[in-house]
Each structure stands twice: as structure tokens, then as C-alpha cells.
XYZ file of C-alpha atoms in Angstrom:
258
model
C 162.857 131.290 99.112
C 162.270 130.336 102.733
C 158.581 129.781 103.447
C 156.173 128.888 106.225
C 152.702 127.388 106.079
C 150.057 128.774 108.442
C 146.824 126.764 108.614
C 144.772 125.284 111.449
C 143.732 122.239 109.401
C 146.247 119.395 109.561
C 145.295 117.871 106.210
C 145.626 121.244 104.454
C 149.044 121.855 106.048
C 150.416 118.467 105.093
C 148.960 118.493 101.573
C 150.538 121.869 100.782
C 153.869 120.858 102.369
C 154.182 117.742 100.211
C 153.082 119.621 97.079
C 155.805 122.237 97.628
C 158.403 119.548 98.373
C 157.568 117.702 95.144
C 156.931 120.611 92.783
C 158.859 123.675 93.989
C 162.578 123.065 94.641
C 163.176 126.845 94.860
C 161.074 126.973 98.056
C 162.240 125.624 101.422
C 159.543 125.184 104.056
C 161.178 126.380 107.281
C 158.159 125.832 109.490
C 154.521 124.795 109.700
C 152.241 126.723 112.069
C 148.807 125.744 113.350
C 148.012 129.286 114.473
C 149.033 132.920 114.101
C 150.797 132.721 117.462
C 152.995 129.850 116.239
C 153.683 131.731 112.996
C 154.930 134.771 114.942
C 157.460 132.606 116.789
C 158.834 131.241 113.525
C 159.032 134.740 111.976
C 161.116 135.912 114.942
C 163.598 133.044 114.674
C 163.855 132.590 110.882
C 164.316 134.835 107.838
C 161.098 134.111 105.962
C 160.484 135.273 102.383
C 157.046 133.785 101.778
C 154.017 132.907 103.912
C 151.221 130.593 102.801
C 148.442 131.945 105.001
C 144.962 130.639 105.715
C 142.592 133.485 106.629
C 139.863 131.601 108.483
C 141.320 130.290 111.765
C 140.044 130.230 115.368
C 141.312 132.618 118.081
C 143.215 134.859 115.643
C 142.437 134.940 111.935
C 145.105 135.348 109.268
C 144.691 139.127 109.230
C 146.193 139.272 112.715
C 149.553 138.311 111.204
C 149.652 141.194 108.715
C 151.267 143.764 111.078
C 154.173 141.358 111.567
C 154.547 140.894 107.813
C 154.412 144.620 107.039
C 157.686 145.157 108.909
C 159.725 143.335 106.263
C 159.601 142.191 102.632
C 157.748 138.943 103.254
C 155.367 137.963 100.468
C 151.992 136.386 101.208
C 149.914 133.861 99.317
C 146.424 133.417 100.751
C 145.234 129.799 100.847
C 141.475 129.663 101.090
C 138.350 127.586 100.695
C 136.234 130.766 100.788
C 133.256 131.390 98.535
C 133.330 133.467 95.351
C 132.600 136.772 97.098
C 135.658 136.457 99.334
C 137.798 135.522 96.335
C 136.673 138.753 94.639
C 137.853 140.703 97.680
C 141.242 139.001 97.515
C 141.573 139.594 93.754
C 140.538 143.236 94.108
C 143.345 143.695 96.612
C 145.871 142.145 94.185
C 147.095 139.611 96.732
C 147.987 136.189 95.362
C 145.720 133.382 96.467
C 145.281 129.658 96.029
C 141.928 127.906 96.258
C 141.867 124.626 98.151
C 142.455 121.932 96.991
C 145.570 123.556 95.549
C 146.496 122.974 91.923
C 150.212 122.516 91.201
C 150.240 124.835 88.163
C 148.495 127.600 90.122
C 151.043 127.061 92.910
C 153.942 127.612 90.478
C 152.345 130.805 89.125
C 151.632 132.225 92.578
C 155.176 131.549 93.814
C 156.669 133.247 90.762
C 154.512 136.356 91.266
C 155.247 136.455 94.991
C 158.992 136.314 94.322
C 158.779 139.147 91.777
C 156.793 141.295 94.227
C 159.252 140.567 97.041
C 162.143 141.685 94.824
C 160.382 144.940 93.934
C 159.696 145.723 97.583
C 163.327 145.179 98.543
C 164.454 147.663 95.857
C 162.028 150.517 96.492
C 161.067 152.393 99.658
C 157.813 153.491 98.004
C 156.975 149.909 97.154
C 157.824 148.849 100.704
C 155.238 151.328 102.051
C 152.791 150.182 99.379
C 153.016 146.696 100.899
C 151.067 147.785 103.997
C 148.402 149.545 101.901
C 147.720 146.338 99.979
C 147.026 144.376 103.153
C 144.940 147.185 104.632
C 142.667 147.284 101.592
C 142.327 143.490 101.637
C 141.272 143.585 105.286
C 138.751 146.346 104.566
C 137.281 144.459 101.623
C 137.013 141.224 103.578
C 135.204 142.912 106.472
C 132.187 143.299 104.206
C 132.689 140.550 101.701
C 129.996 141.430 99.135
C 130.977 145.094 98.930
C 134.427 145.701 97.468
C 135.488 149.088 98.874
C 138.979 149.451 97.438
C 140.809 148.025 94.477
C 144.574 147.791 94.076
C 145.687 148.529 90.514
C 149.210 147.244 89.811
C 151.847 149.347 88.067
C 155.568 148.848 87.442
C 156.684 149.782 90.939
C 153.685 148.886 93.086
C 149.970 149.614 93.264
C 147.480 152.445 93.030
C 144.974 151.907 95.858
C 141.677 153.309 94.541
C 138.257 153.730 96.152
C 135.811 151.779 93.992
C 133.238 154.566 94.334
C 135.640 156.996 92.597
C 135.856 154.900 89.406
C 133.645 156.361 86.683
C 134.389 153.908 83.884
C 137.022 151.524 82.545
C 138.071 151.319 78.901
C 139.792 148.381 77.217
C 142.757 148.839 74.898
C 144.070 145.483 73.684
C 145.623 143.795 76.762
C 145.332 146.946 78.894
C 142.518 148.526 80.920
C 142.344 152.288 81.567
C 140.541 153.411 84.713
C 138.961 156.875 84.601
C 138.466 158.133 88.154
C 137.439 161.281 89.963
C 138.714 163.963 89.672
C 139.723 163.084 86.094
C 142.705 160.779 86.646
C 143.597 157.956 84.257
C 145.288 154.770 85.470
C 146.502 152.216 82.926
C 146.724 148.587 84.077
C 148.147 145.662 82.116
C 145.156 143.387 82.674
C 142.150 142.490 80.553
C 138.812 144.190 81.143
C 137.235 140.812 81.918
C 139.327 140.568 85.103
C 137.648 143.680 86.497
C 134.193 142.833 85.168
C 133.996 139.842 87.502
C 135.485 141.698 90.495
C 133.134 144.688 90.225
C 129.898 143.044 89.090
C 128.330 143.339 92.570
C 129.403 146.977 92.978
C 126.927 148.732 90.625
C 129.206 148.376 87.594
C 127.951 147.174 84.232
C 129.777 146.134 81.087
C 127.996 148.008 78.307
C 130.340 147.155 75.445
C 133.189 144.732 74.788
C 135.574 147.658 75.388
C 134.004 149.435 78.375
C 132.567 149.076 81.864
C 130.714 151.925 83.582
C 129.899 152.709 87.193
C 126.156 153.295 87.120
C 126.460 155.547 90.168
C 128.291 158.016 87.895
C 125.705 157.867 85.102
C 123.634 161.046 84.868
C 121.383 160.121 81.917
C 120.781 157.748 79.054
C 118.936 158.073 75.751
C 117.842 155.634 73.056
C 117.088 158.308 70.453
C 119.993 157.280 68.176
C 120.944 153.980 69.728
C 121.372 153.573 73.460
C 123.886 156.119 74.794
C 124.798 156.888 78.424
C 126.202 160.169 79.723
C 128.596 160.090 82.665
C 129.347 162.582 85.435
C 132.485 163.813 83.633
C 130.414 164.686 80.533
C 131.636 161.728 78.463
C 129.173 159.690 76.416
C 129.343 155.938 75.814
C 127.369 153.725 73.465
C 125.729 150.610 74.859
C 126.072 147.755 72.389
C 122.907 146.095 71.167
C 123.945 142.798 72.758
C 124.586 144.445 76.139
C 121.427 146.616 76.138
C 119.050 144.164 77.905
C 121.575 143.530 80.695
C 122.258 147.247 81.049
C 118.554 148.131 81.344
C 117.934 145.350 83.862
C 120.920 146.414 85.998
C 120.060 150.120 85.840
C 116.453 149.513 86.917
C 117.574 147.305 89.801
C 120.145 149.797 91.067
C 117.935 152.865 90.873
C 115.102 151.104 92.693
C 117.379 150.870 95.763
């Protein structure tokens, strides 16, 4: 894969360049850009498969480069020193990212995923169009870092881009998570429930059982008559485990005081 590095910090650029040179023989760095403007020039003159992109840069931030990347099958790996809320936005959008300082094993994993995604996009027109939706949802999420607005749920040929507010609850089934959304759709994702627990914890979601997370905005009632049970807007009922009950009650009180 031909790659470029886009980062305004010299140390970060050089550190990543040498790490790729030493650890990733399948990647050739064709250029190093200090700004989005420099990156555009390289993209026009070289066939680039992968961009390592810093988001926080002066003049133009990394998002300004997305329209140029949407025109082809270039994969993107975000390199960031952002705080945990920004990382949640990136993870919710299903874009690969590397936290600075970059770990070599995480670099290998991200490059492998980026290459697989690039291959899928080149084979499918639907997946090619999906590419733009992924970046759009990332930009929207990052505009208001603490409030994840959309979540990209991967499937075999791309992503379902879902409004977080439409998710009623998520059920775990072994290594899979099933999203139940309005108006009654089910989306199965091959990721553990824990992945989404951390992404959605600031979005009025609560894990009430080892196998389920609910959106408290879709809860219409709860009762502790025969154990703690919540009723959701679709009529379904879900038991809150004894261990999760204190956290559930605390979260519910906090949310409904808003």
C-alpha cells in the first residue's frame, strides 16, 4: 500500500514514518505533509491507498481533507492525542485510529483493517458510497464531542449508519450484539456488547444486565414488584440484574431530572 502521513507536528510525523519503515514492509510512505494543503498536492500526483491523518491542525483541520478522500478508495487511519470523548466519537464512526504515542502492534492491526476495508470498497459500488457516510457521521460526532449522534454498525459489505436516538436496546449473543431500533429493525454486529457500552455511556444508555444495554429515553416504566423489570417503548420487558440495579437507579434518576 502507498501511504502518506499528514500531521503538523514534526516529531509525530518522523516518529510514525520510522515506525512504518521498521515494522510495516507492506506500506510505502510516498509523502509526508505538514498540512491539508500539502496533502492535497500529494494526492493529485500519487496513487495513495492509505492516509495517516491528524485531525487537530491549524488553518484546516483533518476533516477538510475528507472530500478529497471520498472521491476514491483511499483508507484513513486517524492519528490523535485527543481525550477519551473524542476517541468515543471516532470509535462510534468505525474509523480506525491510533493514539499517540503509537504502539507498533496497534499499527499492524489498523493497517490490516484499513487494507481489508479498501478492498471491499473497490469491489462494491454500495460500499464505495458508504465510504462518504462514514466520514460524514464522524464529522458530525466530532462537532459535539460528548454527544455521539450517529453510530456506524459494520456488516459484511459496509456499514449501517444509525441515529443513536433510534436505538431502543442492544442484546448480546456470544460474540455478537443485536441492535433493536425504531421502527422495529434488528441489526446484528460481530462485536462484543462491551464495545458499545463504553461508546454510549454518555448518551443516556445503561447496561442493565451482562447481556443487554437499554436506551433510557425509550423506557416507559419500571417496576420492582417481582424483581426490577423495565418496559420499553416497543412493549418489550427486560430484567435488571441485582448487581446492575444500583447503577441503573442512579442513572435513571440523573437522566429524568434533566
